[in-house]
PDB file of C-alpha atoms in Angstrom:
ATOM      1  CA  MET A   1      -0.034  -0.206  -0.033  1.00 97.00           C
ATOM      2  CA  LYS A   2       1.074   3.519  -0.306  1.00 98.00           C
ATOM      3  CA  LEU A   3       1.322   5.093   3.347  1.00 98.00           C
ATOM      4  CA  VAL A   4       1.374   8.421   4.603  1.00 98.00           C
ATOM      5  CA  PHE A   5       2.439   8.223   8.455  1.00 98.00           C
ATOM      6  CA  ALA A   6       1.266  10.446  10.966  1.00 98.00           C
ATOM      7  CA  GLY A   7       3.326  10.979  13.957  1.00 98.00           C
ATOM      8  CA  THR A   8       5.387  13.478  16.031  1.00 97.00           C
ATOM      9  CA  PRO A   9       7.470  12.725  19.254  1.00 96.00           C
ATOM     10  CA  GLU A  10      10.078   9.908  19.862  1.00 97.00           C
ATOM     11  CA  VAL A  11       7.829   7.613  21.033  1.00 97.00           C
ATOM     12  CA  ALA A  12       6.376   7.242  17.130  1.00 98.00           C
ATOM     13  CA  VAL A  13       9.764   7.061  15.761  1.00 98.00           C
ATOM     14  CA  PRO A  14       9.900   2.924  16.143  1.00 98.00           C
ATOM     15  CA  ALA A  15       6.737   2.696  14.178  1.00 98.00           C
ATOM     16  CA  LEU A  16       7.858   4.436  11.103  1.00 98.00           C
ATOM     17  CA  ASP A  17      11.352   2.813  11.042  1.00 98.00           C
ATOM     18  CA  ALA A  18       9.321  -0.542  11.285  1.00 98.00           C
ATOM     19  CA  LEU A  19       7.066   0.410   8.249  1.00 98.00           C
ATOM     20  CA  LEU A  20      10.282   1.898   6.324  1.00 97.00           C
ATOM     21  CA  ALA A  21      11.881  -1.425   6.601  1.00 95.00           C
ATOM     22  CA  SER A  22       8.754  -3.722   5.911  1.00 91.00           C
ATOM     23  CA  GLY A  23       9.739  -3.601   2.305  1.00 88.00           C
ATOM     24  CA  ARG A  24       5.938  -4.338   1.685  1.00 93.00           C
ATOM     25  CA  HIS A  25       4.381  -0.639   1.970  1.00 96.00           C
ATOM     26  CA  GLU A  26       5.619   2.905   0.363  1.00 97.00           C
ATOM     27  CA  VAL A  27       5.960   5.458   2.937  1.00 98.00           C
ATOM     28  CA  ALA A  28       5.055   8.484   0.245  1.00 97.00           C
ATOM     29  CA  ALA A  29       5.174  11.257   2.969  1.00 98.00           C
ATOM     30  CA  VAL A  30       5.030  12.032   6.752  1.00 98.00           C
ATOM     31  CA  ILE A  31       2.735  14.115   8.661  1.00 98.00           C
ATOM     32  CA  THR A  32       3.745  15.905  11.712  1.00 98.00           C
ATOM     33  CA  ARG A  33       3.297  18.892  14.098  1.00 97.00           C
ATOM     34  CA  PRO A  34       5.091  22.096  13.112  1.00 96.00           C
ATOM     35  CA  ASP A  35       8.402  22.973  14.242  1.00 92.00           C
ATOM     36  CA  ALA A  36       8.099  24.034  18.128  1.00 90.00           C
ATOM     37  CA  PRO A  37      10.554  26.177  19.990  1.00 87.00           C
ATOM     38  CA  ALA A  38      12.786  24.263  22.592  1.00 81.00           C
ATOM     39  CA  GLY A  39      15.987  24.390  24.838  1.00 76.00           C
ATOM     40  CA  ARG A  40      17.097  27.777  26.477  1.00 75.00           C
ATOM     41  CA  GLY A  41      17.329  29.650  23.206  1.00 78.00           C
ATOM     42  CA  ARG A  42      13.624  28.739  22.735  1.00 81.00           C
ATOM     43  CA  ARG A  43      14.546  27.931  18.944  1.00 87.00           C
ATOM     44  CA  LEU A  44      12.489  26.047  16.303  1.00 90.00           C
ATOM     45  CA  VAL A  45      13.256  22.699  16.464  1.00 93.00           C
ATOM     46  CA  ALA A  46      11.741  19.930  14.116  1.00 95.00           C
ATOM     47  CA  SER A  47       9.787  16.867  15.900  1.00 97.00           C
ATOM     48  CA  PRO A  48      11.535  13.680  16.163  1.00 97.00           C
ATOM     49  CA  VAL A  49       9.452  12.078  13.368  1.00 98.00           C
ATOM     50  CA  ALA A  50      10.284  14.717  10.793  1.00 98.00           C
ATOM     51  CA  GLU A  51      13.979  14.552  11.629  1.00 97.00           C
ATOM     52  CA  ARG A  52      13.762  10.909  11.029  1.00 97.00           C
ATOM     53  CA  ALA A  53      11.513  11.135   7.756  1.00 98.00           C
ATOM     54  CA  GLU A  54      14.019  13.915   6.484  1.00 97.00           C
ATOM     55  CA  GLU A  55      17.184  11.232   6.997  1.00 97.00           C
ATOM     56  CA  ALA A  56      15.181   8.841   5.017  1.00 96.00           C
ATOM     57  CA  GLY A  57      14.304  11.460   2.084  1.00 96.00           C
ATOM     58  CA  ILE A  58      10.506  11.354   2.874  1.00 97.00           C
ATOM     59  CA  GLU A  59       8.250  14.472   2.095  1.00 98.00           C
ATOM     60  CA  VAL A  60       7.140  16.324   5.297  1.00 98.00           C
ATOM     61  CA  LEU A  61       4.166  17.787   5.849  1.00 98.00           C
ATOM     62  CA  LYS A  62       3.716  20.060   9.001  1.00 97.00           C
ATOM     63  CA  PRO A  63       0.354  21.523   8.761  1.00 97.00           C
ATOM     64  CA  LEU A  64      -0.782  24.219  11.626  1.00 95.00           C
ATOM     65  CA  LYS A  65      -3.848  22.552  11.616  1.00 95.00           C
ATOM     66  CA  PRO A  66      -4.967  19.116   9.597  1.00 95.00           C
ATOM     67  CA  ARG A  67      -8.182  21.044   8.112  1.00 95.00           C
ATOM     68  CA  ASP A  68      -5.843  23.535   6.167  1.00 96.00           C
ATOM     69  CA  GLU A  69      -7.128  23.448   2.414  1.00 96.00           C
ATOM     70  CA  ASP A  70      -3.419  23.371   1.489  1.00 97.00           C
ATOM     71  CA  PHE A  71      -2.387  20.276   3.337  1.00 97.00           C
ATOM     72  CA  LEU A  72      -5.665  18.614   2.336  1.00 98.00           C
ATOM     73  CA  ALA A  73      -5.125  19.121  -1.533  1.00 98.00           C
ATOM     74  CA  ARG A  74      -1.400  17.981  -1.161  1.00 98.00           C
ATOM     75  CA  LEU A  75      -2.874  14.647   0.519  1.00 98.00           C
ATOM     76  CA  ARG A  76      -5.170  14.056  -2.160  1.00 98.00           C
ATOM     77  CA  GLU A  77      -2.602  14.459  -4.599  1.00 98.00           C
ATOM     78  CA  ILE A  78      -0.410  11.939  -2.926  1.00 98.00           C
ATOM     79  CA  ALA A  79      -3.699   9.707  -2.588  1.00 98.00           C
ATOM     80  CA  PRO A  80      -2.530   7.157   0.082  1.00 98.00           C
ATOM     81  CA  ASP A  81      -4.383   3.959   0.641  1.00 98.00           C
ATOM     82  CA  CYS A  82      -3.856   4.198   4.193  1.00 98.00           C
ATOM     83  CA  CYS A  83      -2.596   6.355   6.950  1.00 98.00           C
ATOM     84  CA  PRO A  84      -0.929   4.905   9.994  1.00 98.00           C
ATOM     85  CA  VAL A  85      -0.974   6.915  13.142  1.00 98.00           C
ATOM     86  CA  VAL A  86       1.148   7.271  16.501  1.00 98.00           C
ATOM     87  CA  ALA A  87       0.876  10.148  18.654  1.00 97.00           C
ATOM     88  CA  TYR A  88       0.059  12.556  15.879  1.00 97.00           C
ATOM     89  CA  GLY A  89      -1.342  15.113  18.376  1.00 93.00           C
ATOM     90  CA  ALA A  90      -4.020  16.971  16.657  1.00 93.00           C
ATOM     91  CA  LEU A  91      -7.696  16.026  15.959  1.00 92.00           C
ATOM     92  CA  LEU A  92      -8.461  14.838  12.179  1.00 95.00           C
ATOM     93  CA  PRO A  93     -11.176  16.421  10.348  1.00 95.00           C
ATOM     94  CA  LYS A  94     -13.656  14.657   8.517  1.00 95.00           C
ATOM     95  CA  ALA A  95     -12.130  16.067   5.130  1.00 96.00           C
ATOM     96  CA  ALA A  96      -9.026  14.151   6.172  1.00 97.00           C
ATOM     97  CA  LEU A  97     -10.279  11.154   7.303  1.00 97.00           C
ATOM     98  CA  ALA A  98     -12.205  10.851   4.041  1.00 97.00           C
ATOM     99  CA  VAL A  99      -8.958  10.651   1.839  1.00 97.00           C
ATOM    100  CA  PRO A 100      -7.250   7.228   2.381  1.00 98.00           C
ATOM    101  CA  ALA A 101      -9.264   4.593   0.848  1.00 96.00           C
ATOM    102  CA  ARG A 102      -8.656   2.291   3.895  1.00 97.00           C
ATOM    103  CA  GLY A 103      -8.827   4.882   6.406  1.00 97.00           C
ATOM    104  CA  TRP A 104      -6.400   6.096   8.841  1.00 98.00           C
ATOM    105  CA  VAL A 105      -5.174   3.465  11.575  1.00 98.00           C
ATOM    106  CA  ASN A 106      -3.811   4.465  15.099  1.00 98.00           C
ATOM    107  CA  LEU A 107      -1.682   2.501  17.252  1.00 98.00           C
ATOM    108  CA  HIS A 108      -2.752   3.283  20.902  1.00 98.00           C
ATOM    109  CA  PHE A 109      -0.923   2.458  23.943  1.00 98.00           C
ATOM    110  CA  SER A 110      -3.772   0.820  25.931  1.00 98.00           C
ATOM    111  CA  LEU A 111      -6.015  -2.254  25.670  1.00 98.00           C
ATOM    112  CA  LEU A 112      -9.296  -0.263  24.356  1.00 98.00           C
ATOM    113  CA  PRO A 113     -11.539   0.435  25.322  1.00 98.00           C
ATOM    114  CA  ALA A 114      -9.673   1.023  28.448  1.00 98.00           C
ATOM    115  CA  TRP A 115      -7.529   4.311  28.593  1.00 98.00           C
ATOM    116  CA  ARG A 116      -8.825   6.294  25.790  1.00 97.00           C
ATOM    117  CA  GLY A 117      -7.164   9.660  25.349  1.00 96.00           C
ATOM    118  CA  ALA A 118      -4.219  11.595  25.538  1.00 95.00           C
ATOM    119  CA  ALA A 119      -2.165   9.778  28.247  1.00 97.00           C
ATOM    120  CA  PRO A 120      -3.047   5.943  28.480  1.00 98.00           C
ATOM    121  CA  VAL A 121       0.287   4.906  29.942  1.00 98.00           C
ATOM    122  CA  GLN A 122       0.613   7.219  32.811  1.00 98.00           C
ATOM    123  CA  HIS A 123      -3.160   6.618  33.934  1.00 98.00           C
ATOM    124  CA  ALA A 124      -2.490   2.924  33.447  1.00 98.00           C
ATOM    125  CA  VAL A 125       0.679   3.262  36.011  1.00 98.00           C
ATOM    126  CA  MET A 126      -1.120   5.783  38.079  1.00 97.00           C
ATOM    127  CA  ALA A 127      -4.294   3.251  38.609  1.00 97.00           C
ATOM    128  CA  GLY A 128      -1.867   0.499  39.514  1.00 97.00           C
ATOM    129  CA  ASP A 129      -2.955  -1.728  36.464  1.00 97.00           C
ATOM    130  CA  GLU A 130      -0.684  -4.873  36.542  1.00 97.00           C
ATOM    131  CA  VAL A 131      -1.225  -5.416  32.449  1.00 98.00           C
ATOM    132  CA  THR A 132      -1.679  -3.099  29.821  1.00 98.00           C
ATOM    133  CA  GLY A 133      -0.633  -2.849  26.032  1.00 98.00           C
ATOM    134  CA  ALA A 134      -1.522  -1.474  22.374  1.00 98.00           C
ATOM    135  CA  SER A 135      -4.227  -1.425  20.372  1.00 98.00           C
ATOM    136  CA  THR A 136      -4.437  -0.813  16.664  1.00 98.00           C
ATOM    137  CA  PHE A 137      -7.951   0.652  15.238  1.00 98.00           C
ATOM    138  CA  LEU A 138      -9.407   2.491  12.597  1.00 98.00           C
ATOM    139  CA  ILE A 139      -9.758   6.147  13.471  1.00 97.00           C
ATOM    140  CA  GLU A 140     -13.432   7.637  13.663  1.00 94.00           C
ATOM    141  CA  GLU A 141     -14.733  11.053  14.557  1.00 88.00           C
ATOM    142  CA  GLY A 142     -14.935   9.863  18.280  1.00 87.00           C
ATOM    143  CA  LEU A 143     -12.382   9.538  20.797  1.00 92.00           C
ATOM    144  CA  ASP A 144     -10.289   6.348  20.143  1.00 96.00           C
ATOM    145  CA  SER A 145     -13.400   4.470  19.789  1.00 96.00           C
ATOM    146  CA  GLY A 146     -13.156   3.195  16.522  1.00 97.00           C
ATOM    147  CA  PRO A 147     -12.999  -0.683  15.781  1.00 98.00           C
ATOM    148  CA  VAL A 148      -9.903  -2.686  16.750  1.00 98.00           C
ATOM    149  CA  TYR A 149      -7.616  -4.548  14.279  1.00 98.00           C
ATOM    150  CA  GLY A 150      -5.207  -5.974  16.787  1.00 98.00           C
ATOM    151  CA  VAL A 151      -4.036  -6.072  20.346  1.00 98.00           C
ATOM    152  CA  LEU A 152      -0.738  -6.959  22.292  1.00 98.00           C
ATOM    153  CA  THR A 153      -0.460  -6.917  26.158  1.00 98.00           C
ATOM    154  CA  GLU A 154       2.555  -5.941  28.168  1.00 98.00           C
ATOM    155  CA  GLU A 155       3.029  -6.219  31.887  1.00 98.00           C
ATOM    156  CA  VAL A 156       3.384  -3.249  34.330  1.00 98.00           C
ATOM    157  CA  ARG A 157       6.470  -3.742  36.347  1.00 97.00           C
ATOM    158  CA  PRO A 158       6.334  -2.652  40.190  1.00 94.00           C
ATOM    159  CA  ALA A 159       9.250   0.102  39.667  1.00 95.00           C
ATOM    160  CA  ASP A 160       7.956   1.005  35.883  1.00 97.00           C
ATOM    161  CA  THR A 161       7.730   4.923  35.062  1.00 98.00           C
ATOM    162  CA  ALA A 162       5.454   6.011  32.365  1.00 98.00           C
ATOM    163  CA  GLY A 163       8.676   6.578  30.535  1.00 97.00           C
ATOM    164  CA  ASP A 164       9.992   3.011  30.785  1.00 97.00           C
ATOM    165  CA  LEU A 165       6.666   1.527  29.967  1.00 98.00           C
ATOM    166  CA  LEU A 166       5.943   3.830  27.139  1.00 98.00           C
ATOM    167  CA  THR A 167       9.237   2.916  25.588  1.00 97.00           C
ATOM    168  CA  ARG A 168       8.659  -0.666  25.481  1.00 98.00           C
ATOM    169  CA  LEU A 169       5.136  -0.383  24.127  1.00 98.00           C
ATOM    170  CA  ALA A 170       6.590   2.096  21.582  1.00 98.00           C
ATOM    171  CA  PHE A 171       9.035  -0.791  19.824  1.00 98.00           C
ATOM    172  CA  ALA A 172       6.310  -3.498  20.518  1.00 98.00           C
ATOM    173  CA  GLY A 173       3.650  -1.650  19.066  1.00 98.00           C
ATOM    174  CA  ALA A 174       5.734  -0.826  16.059  1.00 98.00           C
ATOM    175  CA  GLY A 175       5.627  -4.408  15.166  1.00 97.00           C
ATOM    176  CA  LEU A 176       1.788  -4.524  15.818  1.00 98.00           C
ATOM    177  CA  LEU A 177       1.105  -1.517  13.435  1.00 98.00           C
ATOM    178  CA  ALA A 178       3.146  -2.972  10.429  1.00 98.00           C
ATOM    179  CA  ALA A 179       1.535  -6.513  10.841  1.00 98.00           C
ATOM    180  CA  THR A 180      -1.805  -4.381  10.867  1.00 98.00           C
ATOM    181  CA  MET A 181      -0.741  -2.704   7.528  1.00 98.00           C
ATOM    182  CA  ASP A 182       0.091  -6.246   6.333  1.00 97.00           C
ATOM    183  CA  GLY A 183      -3.049  -7.763   7.400  1.00 97.00           C
ATOM    184  CA  ILE A 184      -5.184  -4.717   5.677  1.00 97.00           C
ATOM    185  CA  GLU A 185      -3.174  -5.281   2.340  1.00 96.00           C
ATOM    186  CA  ASP A 186      -3.712  -8.855   2.408  1.00 96.00           C
ATOM    187  CA  GLY A 187      -7.561  -8.580   3.198  1.00 95.00           C
ATOM    188  CA  VAL A 188      -7.426 -10.846   6.193  1.00 96.00           C
ATOM    189  CA  LEU A 189      -7.568  -8.667   9.053  1.00 95.00           C
ATOM    190  CA  HIS A 190     -10.846  -6.784   9.543  1.00 94.00           C
ATOM    191  CA  ALA A 191     -11.732  -4.254  12.748  1.00 97.00           C
ATOM    192  CA  VAL A 192     -13.807  -5.548  15.363  1.00 98.00           C
ATOM    193  CA  PRO A 193     -16.104  -3.020  17.147  1.00 97.00           C
ATOM    194  CA  GLN A 194     -15.009  -2.198  20.706  1.00 97.00           C
ATOM    195  CA  PRO A 195     -17.356  -3.370  23.538  1.00 95.00           C
ATOM    196  CA  ASP A 196     -19.598  -1.259  25.362  1.00 93.00           C
ATOM    197  CA  GLU A 197     -18.288  -1.956  28.594  1.00 95.00           C
ATOM    198  CA  GLY A 198     -14.878  -1.300  30.181  1.00 94.00           C
ATOM    199  CA  ILE A 199     -14.463   2.312  28.865  1.00 97.00           C
ATOM    200  CA  THR A 200     -11.993   4.188  31.016  1.00 97.00           C
ATOM    201  CA  LEU A 201     -10.553   7.852  30.000  1.00 97.00           C
ATOM    202  CA  ALA A 202      -7.167   9.007  30.091  1.00 97.00           C
ATOM    203  CA  PRO A 203      -7.001  12.956  29.762  1.00 97.00           C
ATOM    204  CA  LYS A 204      -3.536  14.565  29.546  1.00 95.00           C
ATOM    205  CA  ILE A 205      -1.939  14.613  32.964  1.00 96.00           C
ATOM    206  CA  THR A 206      -1.663  18.528  33.819  1.00 96.00           C
ATOM    207  CA  VAL A 207       0.976  19.925  36.057  1.00 96.00           C
ATOM    208  CA  GLU A 208      -1.634  20.256  38.818  1.00 96.00           C
ATOM    209  CA  ASP A 209      -2.485  16.680  38.280  1.00 95.00           C
ATOM    210  CA  ALA A 210       1.298  15.963  39.308  1.00 97.00           C
ATOM    211  CA  GLN A 211       1.146  17.635  42.512  1.00 98.00           C
ATOM    212  CA  VAL A 212       1.529  14.729  45.219  1.00 98.00           C
ATOM    213  CA  GLN A 213      -0.990  14.392  48.040  1.00 97.00           C
ATOM    214  CA  TRP A 214       0.660  13.382  51.164  1.00 98.00           C
ATOM    215  CA  SER A 215      -2.339  12.624  52.829  1.00 97.00           C
ATOM    216  CA  ALA A 216      -2.948   9.645  50.029  1.00 97.00           C
ATOM    217  CA  PRO A 217      -1.600   6.136  51.044  1.00 97.00           C
ATOM    218  CA  ALA A 218       2.195   5.326  50.274  1.00 97.00           C
ATOM    219  CA  LEU A 219       1.329   3.044  47.430  1.00 96.00           C
ATOM    220  CA  ARG A 220      -0.951   5.901  45.359  1.00 97.00           C
ATOM    221  CA  VAL A 221       2.185   8.358  46.333  1.00 97.00           C
ATOM    222  CA  ASP A 222       4.458   6.052  44.524  1.00 97.00           C
ATOM    223  CA  ARG A 223       2.078   5.431  41.346  1.00 98.00           C
ATOM    224  CA  VAL A 224       1.618   9.252  40.934  1.00 98.00           C
ATOM    225  CA  ILE A 225       5.492   9.528  40.787  1.00 98.00           C
ATOM    226  CA  ARG A 226       6.055   6.879  38.750  1.00 98.00           C
ATOM    227  CA  GLY A 227       3.074   7.778  36.494  1.00 98.00           C
ATOM    228  CA  CYS A 228       4.261  11.409  36.065  1.00 98.00           C
ATOM    229  CA  THR A 229       7.899  10.501  35.199  1.00 97.00           C
ATOM    230  CA  PRO A 230       9.345  12.227  33.037  1.00 96.00           C
ATOM    231  CA  ALA A 231       6.745  14.300  32.202  1.00 95.00           C
ATOM    232  CA  PRO A 232       4.962  16.556  33.178  1.00 96.00           C
ATOM    233  CA  GLY A 233       7.178  15.435  36.703  1.00 97.00           C
ATOM    234  CA  ALA A 234       5.632  14.988  40.042  1.00 98.00           C
ATOM    235  CA  TRP A 235       6.261  17.565  42.360  1.00 98.00           C
ATOM    236  CA  THR A 236       5.345  19.111  46.012  1.00 98.00           C
ATOM    237  CA  LEU A 237       6.317  22.152  47.862  1.00 97.00           C
ATOM    238  CA  PHE A 238       9.467  22.575  50.204  1.00 97.00           C
ATOM    239  CA  ARG A 239       9.866  25.969  51.572  1.00 95.00           C
ATOM    240  CA  GLY A 240       7.622  27.521  49.354  1.00 94.00           C
ATOM    241  CA  GLU A 241       9.526  26.332  46.143  1.00 96.00           C
ATOM    242  CA  ARG A 242       8.761  23.216  44.022  1.00 96.00           C
ATOM    243  CA  LEU A 243      10.604  20.013  44.612  1.00 98.00           C
ATOM    244  CA  LYS A 244      10.446  17.639  41.667  1.00 98.00           C
ATOM    245  CA  LEU A 245      10.171  14.275  42.615  1.00 98.00           C
ATOM    246  CA  ILE A 246      11.906  11.604  40.275  1.00 97.00           C
ATOM    247  CA  GLN A 247      11.964   8.391  42.294  1.00 97.00           C
ATOM    248  CA  ALA A 248      10.629   7.342  45.744  1.00 97.00           C
ATOM    249  CA  ALA A 249       9.792   3.896  47.497  1.00 96.00           C
ATOM    250  CA  PRO A 250       7.240   2.771  49.834  1.00 96.00           C
ATOM    251  CA  VAL A 251       8.873   1.610  53.097  1.00 96.00           C
ATOM    252  CA  LEU A 252       6.321  -0.493  54.703  1.00 91.00           C
ATOM    253  CA  ASP A 253       7.837  -0.719  58.212  1.00 91.00           C
ATOM    254  CA  ARG A 254       7.837   2.919  58.869  1.00 92.00           C
ATOM    255  CA  THR A 255       4.272   4.245  60.086  1.00 93.00           C
ATOM    256  CA  ASP A 256       5.488   6.936  62.648  1.00 94.00           C
ATOM    257  CA  LEU A 257       5.603  10.260  60.166  1.00 96.00           C
ATOM    258  CA  ALA A 258       2.193  12.333  59.724  1.00 97.00           C
ATOM    259  CA  PRO A 259       1.418  13.040  56.327  1.00 97.00           C
ATOM    260  CA  GLY A 260       4.155  15.003  54.634  1.00 97.00           C
ATOM    261  CA  GLU A 261       6.512  14.947  57.596  1.00 97.00           C
ATOM    262  CA  LEU A 262      10.291  14.861  56.852  1.00 97.00           C
ATOM    263  CA  SER A 263      12.746  12.496  58.671  1.00 96.00           C
ATOM    264  CA  VAL A 264      16.347  12.315  57.936  1.00 94.00           C
ATOM    265  CA  ALA A 265      18.618   9.465  58.653  1.00 89.00           C
ATOM    266  CA  LYS A 266      22.622   9.043  57.577  1.00 86.00           C
ATOM    267  CA  ASN A 267      21.707   7.858  53.967  1.00 91.00           C
ATOM    268  CA  ASN A 268      18.064   8.076  53.539  1.00 94.00           C
ATOM    269  CA  VAL A 269      15.254  10.841  53.624  1.00 96.00           C
ATOM    270  CA  TYR A 270      11.801   9.891  54.122  1.00 97.00           C
ATOM    271  CA  VAL A 271       8.237  11.545  53.964  1.00 97.00           C
ATOM    272  CA  GLY A 272       5.151  10.373  55.563  1.00 97.00           C
ATOM    273  CA  THR A 273       1.767   9.846  53.758  1.00 97.00           C
ATOM    274  CA  GLY A 274      -1.417   8.640  54.787  1.00 96.00           C
ATOM    275  CA  SER A 275      -0.407   5.066  55.318  1.00 96.00           C
ATOM    276  CA  HIS A 276       3.258   4.092  55.577  1.00 95.00           C
ATOM    277  CA  ALA A 277       6.256   6.348  54.670  1.00 97.00           C
ATOM    278  CA  VAL A 278       8.117   6.782  51.526  1.00 98.00           C
ATOM    279  CA  GLU A 279      12.017   7.079  50.789  1.00 97.00           C
ATOM    280  CA  LEU A 280      12.997   9.972  48.631  1.00 98.00           C
ATOM    281  CA  LEU A 281      15.313   8.254  46.092  1.00 97.00           C
ATOM    282  CA  TRP A 282      16.043  10.910  43.704  1.00 98.00           C
ATOM    283  CA  VAL A 283      14.615  14.654  43.734  1.00 98.00           C
ATOM    284  CA  GLN A 284      15.530  17.760  41.660  1.00 97.00           C
ATOM    285  CA  PRO A 285      15.052  20.985  43.433  1.00 96.00           C
ATOM    286  CA  GLN A 286      13.938  24.146  41.435  1.00 93.00           C
ATOM    287  CA  GLY A 287      16.660  25.084  39.007  1.00 91.00           C
ATOM    288  CA  LYS A 288      19.073  22.423  39.837  1.00 94.00           C
ATOM    289  CA  LYS A 289      20.124  19.117  38.427  1.00 95.00           C
ATOM    290  CA  PRO A 290      18.596  15.675  39.978  1.00 97.00           C
ATOM    291  CA  MET A 291      20.218  14.440  42.811  1.00 97.00           C
ATOM    292  CA  LYS A 292      19.775  11.688  45.358  1.00 97.00           C
ATOM    293  CA  GLY A 293      17.339  12.394  47.774  1.00 97.00           C
ATOM    294  CA  ALA A 294      19.856  11.831  50.907  1.00 95.00           C
ATOM    295  CA  ASP A 295      22.326  14.304  49.344  1.00 95.00           C
ATOM    296  CA  TRP A 296      19.294  17.029  49.031  1.00 96.00           C
ATOM    297  CA  ALA A 297      18.134  16.400  52.509  1.00 94.00           C
ATOM    298  CA  ARG A 298      21.707  17.245  53.857  1.00 92.00           C
ATOM    299  CA  GLY A 299      22.172  20.347  51.942  1.00 93.00           C
ATOM    300  CA  VAL A 300      19.188  22.134  52.813  1.00 94.00           C
ATOM    301  CA  ARG A 301      19.553  21.204  56.642  1.00 93.00           C
ATOM    302  CA  ILE A 302      15.937  19.767  57.386  1.00 93.00           C
ATOM    303  CA  VAL A 303      14.342  20.599  60.681  1.00 91.00           C
ATOM    304  CA  PRO A 304      12.866  17.948  62.908  1.00 89.00           C
ATOM    305  CA  GLY A 305       9.158  17.999  62.147  1.00 90.00           C
ATOM    306  CA  GLU A 306       9.403  19.822  59.016  1.00 95.00           C
ATOM    307  CA  LEU A 307       7.029  19.403  56.183  1.00 96.00           C
ATOM    308  CA  VAL A 308       6.764  19.150  52.209  1.00 96.00           C
ATOM    309  CA  GLY A 309       3.704  20.154  50.885  1.00 93.00           C
ATOM    310  CA  VAL A 310       2.752  23.059  52.508  1.00 78.00           C
TER     311      VAL A 310
END
């Protein structure tokens, strides 16, 4: 088939690579989000998908909005058979959905209908799911509601951050997307409607969502920190400034600390929660580099009974 691939972040690159390497399909062009400011200088930088496509000598389309008429006209000129999508980052209008004869097929990082939305992996970690996965489905106008072509499952490991899990799913899902394209071309793969039961939503995690509530149980605190790593980054307040929380671990034998109360040992720093304590393994003070929690605690000279989160 002639394909036009739509994707933007690094997590979409393995799928593009898999399609380029398949040998069965022609990737005629790539659609990605416009260049965005990045770094201290805030200079415009192309998306990871755009950079990979340019390396491969593929035409790159960067519409401000997918309903732009110039973009739609070019898409019609290319006349793709199918448009595979991975984390493109913009809603597709009816006019775009109507162009490829075999539709737009999205690789979504959940077992649909669970975790429909922008942040399925983060929500799976924060909810304490033991198993998640990836699905390929035919895009409709609804939110991740289209019929499903294929799925794969992936264990959520106890120490997984959202970044860890998303990386594994990106590479496993790349194979699933390539296999889905093969099955569609061969006529042996048919999309099955999603069940009406088991629908959960996974909206984008905001900075406010990533603030740790120390009155919650330790397991919930741990899940929030892992689910918000690397982005947007879990955080709390300490002496009026944000302290980013990179890695923590529940400590089952410490129940003597009030929620948010700090306790410092020689090589450890603990915080009380609504159940037992958690140890702060890695943190990042505002304006500084990541550091071990114990090193941070020594540097700021924590007073006995001092709190985070206020």
